[in-house]
Coordinates of C-alpha atoms in Angstrom, one line a residue:
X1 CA -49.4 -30.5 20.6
X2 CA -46.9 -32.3 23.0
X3 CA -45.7 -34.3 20.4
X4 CA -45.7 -31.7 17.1
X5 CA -43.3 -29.7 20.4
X6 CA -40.9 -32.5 20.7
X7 CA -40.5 -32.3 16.9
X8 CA -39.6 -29.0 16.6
X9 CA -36.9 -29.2 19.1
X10 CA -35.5 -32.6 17.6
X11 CA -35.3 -30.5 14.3
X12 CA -34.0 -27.4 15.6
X13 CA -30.2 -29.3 15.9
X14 CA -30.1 -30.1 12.0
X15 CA -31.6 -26.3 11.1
X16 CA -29.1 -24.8 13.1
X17 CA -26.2 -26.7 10.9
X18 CA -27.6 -25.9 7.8
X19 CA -25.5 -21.9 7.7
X20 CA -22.6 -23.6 8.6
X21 CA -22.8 -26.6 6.1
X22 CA -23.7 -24.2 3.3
X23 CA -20.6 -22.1 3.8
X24 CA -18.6 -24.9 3.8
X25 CA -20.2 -25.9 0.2
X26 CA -19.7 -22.9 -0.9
X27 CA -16.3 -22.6 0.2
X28 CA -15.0 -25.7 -0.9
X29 CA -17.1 -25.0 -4.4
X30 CA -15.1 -21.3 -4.9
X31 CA -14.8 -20.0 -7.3
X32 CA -17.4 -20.8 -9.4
X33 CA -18.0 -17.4 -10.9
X34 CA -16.2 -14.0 -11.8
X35 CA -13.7 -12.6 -8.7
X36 CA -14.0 -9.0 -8.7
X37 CA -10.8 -7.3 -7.5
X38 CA -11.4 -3.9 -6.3
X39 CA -8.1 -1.7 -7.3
X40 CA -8.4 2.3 -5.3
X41 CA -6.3 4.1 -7.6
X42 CA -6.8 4.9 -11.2
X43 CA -5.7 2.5 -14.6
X44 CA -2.0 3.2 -15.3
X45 CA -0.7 3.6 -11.8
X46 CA 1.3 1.1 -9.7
X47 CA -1.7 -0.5 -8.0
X48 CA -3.2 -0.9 -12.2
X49 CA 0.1 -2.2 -13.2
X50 CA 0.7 -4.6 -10.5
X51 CA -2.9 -5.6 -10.3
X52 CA -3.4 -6.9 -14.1
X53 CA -0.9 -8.7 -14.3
X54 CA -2.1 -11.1 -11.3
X55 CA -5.5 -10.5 -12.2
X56 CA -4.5 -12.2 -15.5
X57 CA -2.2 -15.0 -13.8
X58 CA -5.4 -15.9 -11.2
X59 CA -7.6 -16.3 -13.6
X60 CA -5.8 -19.1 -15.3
X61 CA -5.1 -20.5 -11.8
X62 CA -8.5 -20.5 -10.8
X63 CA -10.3 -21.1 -13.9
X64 CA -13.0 -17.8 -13.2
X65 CA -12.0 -14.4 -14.6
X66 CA -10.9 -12.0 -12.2
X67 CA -11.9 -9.1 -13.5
X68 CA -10.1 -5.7 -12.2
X69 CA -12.4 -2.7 -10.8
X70 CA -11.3 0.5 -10.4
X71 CA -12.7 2.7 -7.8
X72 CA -10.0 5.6 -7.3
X73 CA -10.3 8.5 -4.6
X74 CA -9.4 9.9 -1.4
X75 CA -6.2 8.3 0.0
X76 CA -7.2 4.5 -1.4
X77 CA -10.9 5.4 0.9
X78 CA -13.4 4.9 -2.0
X79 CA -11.8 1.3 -3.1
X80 CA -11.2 -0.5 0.2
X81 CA -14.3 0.9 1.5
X82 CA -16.3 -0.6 -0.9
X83 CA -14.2 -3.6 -0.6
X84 CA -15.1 -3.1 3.0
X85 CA -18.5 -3.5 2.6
X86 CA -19.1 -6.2 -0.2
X87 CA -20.5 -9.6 0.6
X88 CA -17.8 -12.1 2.5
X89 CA -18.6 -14.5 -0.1
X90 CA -15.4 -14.7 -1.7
X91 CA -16.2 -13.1 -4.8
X92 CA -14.8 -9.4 -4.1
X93 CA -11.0 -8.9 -3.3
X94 CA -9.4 -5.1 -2.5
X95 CA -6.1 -4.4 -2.9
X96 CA -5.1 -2.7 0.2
X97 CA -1.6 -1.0 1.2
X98 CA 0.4 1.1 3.3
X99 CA -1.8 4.1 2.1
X100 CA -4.8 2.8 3.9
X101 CA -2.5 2.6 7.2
X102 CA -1.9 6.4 6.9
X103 CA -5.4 6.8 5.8
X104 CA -6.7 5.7 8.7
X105 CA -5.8 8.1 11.0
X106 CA -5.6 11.3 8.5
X107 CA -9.2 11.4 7.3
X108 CA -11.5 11.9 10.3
X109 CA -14.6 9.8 8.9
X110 CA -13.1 6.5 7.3
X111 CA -15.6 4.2 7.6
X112 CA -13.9 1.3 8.4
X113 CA -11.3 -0.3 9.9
X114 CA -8.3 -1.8 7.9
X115 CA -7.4 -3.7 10.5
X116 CA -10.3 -5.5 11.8
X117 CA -12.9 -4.8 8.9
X118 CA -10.7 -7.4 6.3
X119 CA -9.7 -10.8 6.2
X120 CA -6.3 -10.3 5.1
X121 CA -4.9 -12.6 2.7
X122 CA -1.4 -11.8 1.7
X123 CA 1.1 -8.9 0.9
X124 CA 2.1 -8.6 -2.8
X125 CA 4.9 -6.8 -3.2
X126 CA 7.0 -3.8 -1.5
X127 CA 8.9 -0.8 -2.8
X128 CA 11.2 2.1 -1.7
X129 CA 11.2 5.5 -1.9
X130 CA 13.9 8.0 -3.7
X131 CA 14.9 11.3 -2.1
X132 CA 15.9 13.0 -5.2
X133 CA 16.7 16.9 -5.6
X134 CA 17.6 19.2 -8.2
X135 CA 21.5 19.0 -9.6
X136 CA 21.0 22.6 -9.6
X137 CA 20.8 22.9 -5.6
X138 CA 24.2 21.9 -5.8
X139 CA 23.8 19.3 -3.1
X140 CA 25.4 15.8 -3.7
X141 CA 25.1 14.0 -1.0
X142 CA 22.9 13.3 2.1
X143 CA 25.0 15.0 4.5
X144 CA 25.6 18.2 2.8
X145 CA 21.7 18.8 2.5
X146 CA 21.3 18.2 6.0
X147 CA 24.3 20.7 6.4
X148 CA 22.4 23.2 4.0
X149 CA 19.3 22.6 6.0
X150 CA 20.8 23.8 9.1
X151 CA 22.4 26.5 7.3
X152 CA 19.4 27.5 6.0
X153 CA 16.5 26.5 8.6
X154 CA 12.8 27.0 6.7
X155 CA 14.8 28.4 3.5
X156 CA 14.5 24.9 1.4
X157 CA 11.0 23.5 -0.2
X158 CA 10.1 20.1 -0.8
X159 CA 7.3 19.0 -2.9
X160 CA 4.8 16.1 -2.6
X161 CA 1.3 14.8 -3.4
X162 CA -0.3 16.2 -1.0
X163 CA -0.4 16.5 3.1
X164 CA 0.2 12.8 4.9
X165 CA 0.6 11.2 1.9
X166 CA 4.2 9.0 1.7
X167 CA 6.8 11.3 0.6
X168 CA 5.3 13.7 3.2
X169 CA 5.4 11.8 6.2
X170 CA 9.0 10.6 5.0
X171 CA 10.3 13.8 5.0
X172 CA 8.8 14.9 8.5
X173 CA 10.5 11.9 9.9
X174 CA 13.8 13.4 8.0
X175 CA 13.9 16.5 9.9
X176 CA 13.2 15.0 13.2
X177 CA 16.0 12.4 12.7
X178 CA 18.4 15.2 11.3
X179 CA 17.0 18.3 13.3
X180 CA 16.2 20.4 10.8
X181 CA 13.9 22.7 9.4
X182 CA 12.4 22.2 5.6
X183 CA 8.9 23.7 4.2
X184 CA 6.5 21.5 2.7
X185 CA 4.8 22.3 -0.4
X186 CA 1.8 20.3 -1.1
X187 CA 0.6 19.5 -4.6
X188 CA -3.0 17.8 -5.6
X189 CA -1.2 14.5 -6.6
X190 CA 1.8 13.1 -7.8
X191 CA 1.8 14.6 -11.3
X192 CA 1.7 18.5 -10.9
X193 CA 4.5 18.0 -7.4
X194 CA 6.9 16.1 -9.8
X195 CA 6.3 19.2 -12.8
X196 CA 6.9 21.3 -10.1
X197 CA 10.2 20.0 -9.1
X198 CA 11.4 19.1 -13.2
X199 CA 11.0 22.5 -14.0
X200 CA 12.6 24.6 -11.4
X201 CA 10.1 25.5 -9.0
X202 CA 10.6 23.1 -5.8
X203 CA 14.3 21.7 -5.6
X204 CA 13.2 18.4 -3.5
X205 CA 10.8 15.4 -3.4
X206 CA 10.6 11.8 -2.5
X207 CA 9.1 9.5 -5.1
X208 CA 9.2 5.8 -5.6
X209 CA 12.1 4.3 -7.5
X210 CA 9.5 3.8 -10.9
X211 CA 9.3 7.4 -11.0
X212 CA 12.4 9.1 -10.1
X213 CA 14.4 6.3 -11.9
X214 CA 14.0 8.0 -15.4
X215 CA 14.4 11.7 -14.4
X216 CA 17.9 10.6 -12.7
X217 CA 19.1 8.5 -15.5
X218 CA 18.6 11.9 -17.8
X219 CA 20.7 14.0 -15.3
X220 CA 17.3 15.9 -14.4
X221 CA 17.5 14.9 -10.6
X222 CA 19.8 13.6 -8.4
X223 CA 19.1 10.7 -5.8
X224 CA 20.4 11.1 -2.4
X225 CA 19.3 7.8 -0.3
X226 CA 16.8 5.6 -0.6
X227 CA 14.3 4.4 2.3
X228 CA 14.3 0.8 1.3
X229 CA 15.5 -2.0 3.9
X230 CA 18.7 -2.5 1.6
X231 CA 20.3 -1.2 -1.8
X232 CA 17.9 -2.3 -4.7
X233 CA 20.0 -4.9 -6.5
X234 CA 19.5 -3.0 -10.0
X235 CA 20.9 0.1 -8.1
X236 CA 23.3 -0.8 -5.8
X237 CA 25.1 2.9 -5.9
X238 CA 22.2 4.5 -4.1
X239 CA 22.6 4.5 -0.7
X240 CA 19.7 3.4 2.0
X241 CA 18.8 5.8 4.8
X242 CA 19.8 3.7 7.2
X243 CA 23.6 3.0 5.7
X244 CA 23.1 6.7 7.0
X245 CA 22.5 6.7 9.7
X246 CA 18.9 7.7 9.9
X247 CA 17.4 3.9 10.5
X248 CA 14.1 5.6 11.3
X249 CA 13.7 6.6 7.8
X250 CA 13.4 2.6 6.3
X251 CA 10.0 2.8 5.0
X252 CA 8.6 0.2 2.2
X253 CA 5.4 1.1 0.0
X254 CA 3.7 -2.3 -0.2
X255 CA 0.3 -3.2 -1.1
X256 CA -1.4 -6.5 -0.4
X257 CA -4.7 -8.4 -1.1
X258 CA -8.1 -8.7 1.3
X259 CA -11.2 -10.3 1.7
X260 CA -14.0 -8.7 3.3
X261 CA -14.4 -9.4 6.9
X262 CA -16.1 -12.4 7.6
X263 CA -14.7 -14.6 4.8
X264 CA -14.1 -18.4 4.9
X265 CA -11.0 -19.9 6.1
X266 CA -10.6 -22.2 3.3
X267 CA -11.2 -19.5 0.7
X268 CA -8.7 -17.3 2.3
X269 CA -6.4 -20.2 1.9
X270 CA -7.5 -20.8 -1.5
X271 CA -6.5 -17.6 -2.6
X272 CA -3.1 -17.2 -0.8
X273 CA -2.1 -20.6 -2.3
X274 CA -3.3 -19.5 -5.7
X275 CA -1.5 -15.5 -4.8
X276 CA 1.8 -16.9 -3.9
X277 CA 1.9 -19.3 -7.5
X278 CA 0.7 -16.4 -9.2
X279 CA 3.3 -14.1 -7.9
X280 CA 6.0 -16.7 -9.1
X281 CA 5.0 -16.5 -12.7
X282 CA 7.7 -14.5 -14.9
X283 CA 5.7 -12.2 -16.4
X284 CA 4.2 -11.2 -13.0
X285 CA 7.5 -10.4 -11.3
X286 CA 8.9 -8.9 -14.3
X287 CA 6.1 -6.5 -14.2
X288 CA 6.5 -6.0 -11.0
X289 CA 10.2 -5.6 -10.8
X290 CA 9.4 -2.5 -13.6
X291 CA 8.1 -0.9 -11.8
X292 CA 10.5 -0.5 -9.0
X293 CA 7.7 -3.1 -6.5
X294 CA 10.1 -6.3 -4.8
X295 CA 7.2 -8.9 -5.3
X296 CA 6.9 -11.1 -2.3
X297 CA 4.5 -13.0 -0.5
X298 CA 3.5 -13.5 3.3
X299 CA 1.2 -15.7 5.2
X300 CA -2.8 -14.3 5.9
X301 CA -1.2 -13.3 9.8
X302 CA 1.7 -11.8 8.4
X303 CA 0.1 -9.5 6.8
X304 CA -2.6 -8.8 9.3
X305 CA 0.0 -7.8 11.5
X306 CA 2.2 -5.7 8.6
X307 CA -1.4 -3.8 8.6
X308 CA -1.6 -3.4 12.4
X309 CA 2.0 -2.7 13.1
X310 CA 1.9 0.4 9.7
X311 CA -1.9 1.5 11.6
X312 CA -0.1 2.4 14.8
X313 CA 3.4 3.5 13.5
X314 CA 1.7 6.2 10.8
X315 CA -1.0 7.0 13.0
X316 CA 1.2 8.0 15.8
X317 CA 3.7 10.5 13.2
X318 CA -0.3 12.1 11.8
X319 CA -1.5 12.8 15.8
X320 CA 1.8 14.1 16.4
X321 CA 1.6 16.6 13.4
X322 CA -1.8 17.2 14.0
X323 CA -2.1 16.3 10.3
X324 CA -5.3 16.3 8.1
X325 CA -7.0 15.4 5.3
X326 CA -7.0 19.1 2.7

């Protein structure tokens, strides 16, 4: 018995390695089989179209399909949460954004945490939003709708995809900057709000540049500022929020790539290396550039902390409203 004891212990050294050396394996074996990448929002929007693309690129980079899944619903919920919950084995990415910042804090039984239940791996890409309004408002400039604002306090509509989503949140930070007074009209996504405004119903909206850009090349709207960082390159005449003077308004829609929490190191890596080649090929950044998205890249703590840093700024604007989910 003593000595069958004293056997056990010397092996129990060696067993206790044996997790830790498999994960290694299998990390410096990945991928050796299909990458799934989990896209929350439905084929033919700008998560879709920026998502094939890569999806495409990786898969020659990597030598495993990467096959796109998607799982639309609920502010970006139903995708990252299963993305949330899927084995840390490398084989299941999410594409995660600045929706699931405002998320968050707007729906009262998430689920998860974006912050702490992902390994982050890198962001993708960034783009800004378009205040736009009807020419028939008779408005052409910034300053003379915030002077028809206070002219007019709760007499002006503006239309978006719903409550908390980005054009909303935008526009509340818009009337505390300028001290006015608009009334929100929510719509059950971005389709019927945009209708809405086209034909005559709501004079304003915010939308991203991909979406408003066609609409004011026709003459159908007119765009006031936009809330990027700096004047888009293939727009330089529209001016940026903050040229405005309302810096509070700069506000980028980016989405990004995760891992499950729990993931190796070295296939975090992996995938960032393989991301930021990707993200360099032509027909990626042409794509991406189409549809109003600035690709760019960022290290796996970058973007951890673009996630943390969006987490507290939205969620602080949605207490303050008292905002939540319809």
């Amino acid at each position: 018995m003593h000595r069958r004891t004293l056997l056990t212990l010397a092996a129990l050294p060696i067993a206790a390695t044996l997790p830790a050396a498999h994960a290694q394996t299998a990390a410096s074996d990945w991928p050796n089989k299909p990458i799934r990448l989990i896209v929350p929002a439905p084929a033919g929007g700008a998560y879709d179209l920026t998502a094939r693309p890569l999806a495409q690129e990786l898969s020659t980079l990597l030598k495993q399909p990467v096959v796109v899944d998607n799982r639309p619903g609920a502010g970006n919920i139903v995708g990252a949460s299963a993305g949330a919950r899927a084995a840390a084995d490398g084989y299941t990415v999410t594409m995660t954004g600045m929706l699931n910042t405002i998320a968050q804090s707007l729906y009262p039984n998430v689920g998860f945490d974006i912050v702490n239940d992902f390994a982050h791996v890198t962001v993708l890409g960034e783009g800004a939003q378009w205040l736009v309004v009807r020419p028939d408002l008779g408005v052409n400039t910034l300053a003379e709708l915030v002077e028809r604002a206070k002219r007019e306090p709760g007499k002006l509509n503006y239309a978006t995809s719903g409550a908390g989503s980005t054009g909303h949140l935008i526009m509340e930070l818009f009337q505390r900057a300028t001290g006015t007074a608009l009334t929100h009209v929510p719509y059950k996504g971005g389709a019927p709000a945009l209708q809405d405004v086209l034909s005559g119903v709501v004079p304003i909206t915010v939308l991203p540049l991909a979406g408003a850009e066609p609409h004011v090349r026709s003459g159908k709207l007119k765009v006031l500022a936009s809330s990027g960082a700096q004047r888009a390159p293939q727009h330089p005449q529209v001016p940026t929020f903050a040229e405005l003077g309302l810096q509070s308004l700069t506000v980028s829609s980016w989405v990004g790539l995760s891992f499950p929490k729990g993931t190796a190191p070295e296939i975090v890596r992996k995938l960032h290396a393989a991301t930021v080649s990707a993200m360099a090929a032509p027909a990626v950044s042409a794509q991406l550039e189409k549809i109003g998205i600035d690709p760019a890249t960022s290290t796996p703590e970058a973007y951890t902390q673009l996630v943390r840093s969006d987490t507290e700024r939205w969620g602080q604007l949605v207490r303050s409203l008292n905002l939540k989910a319809e």
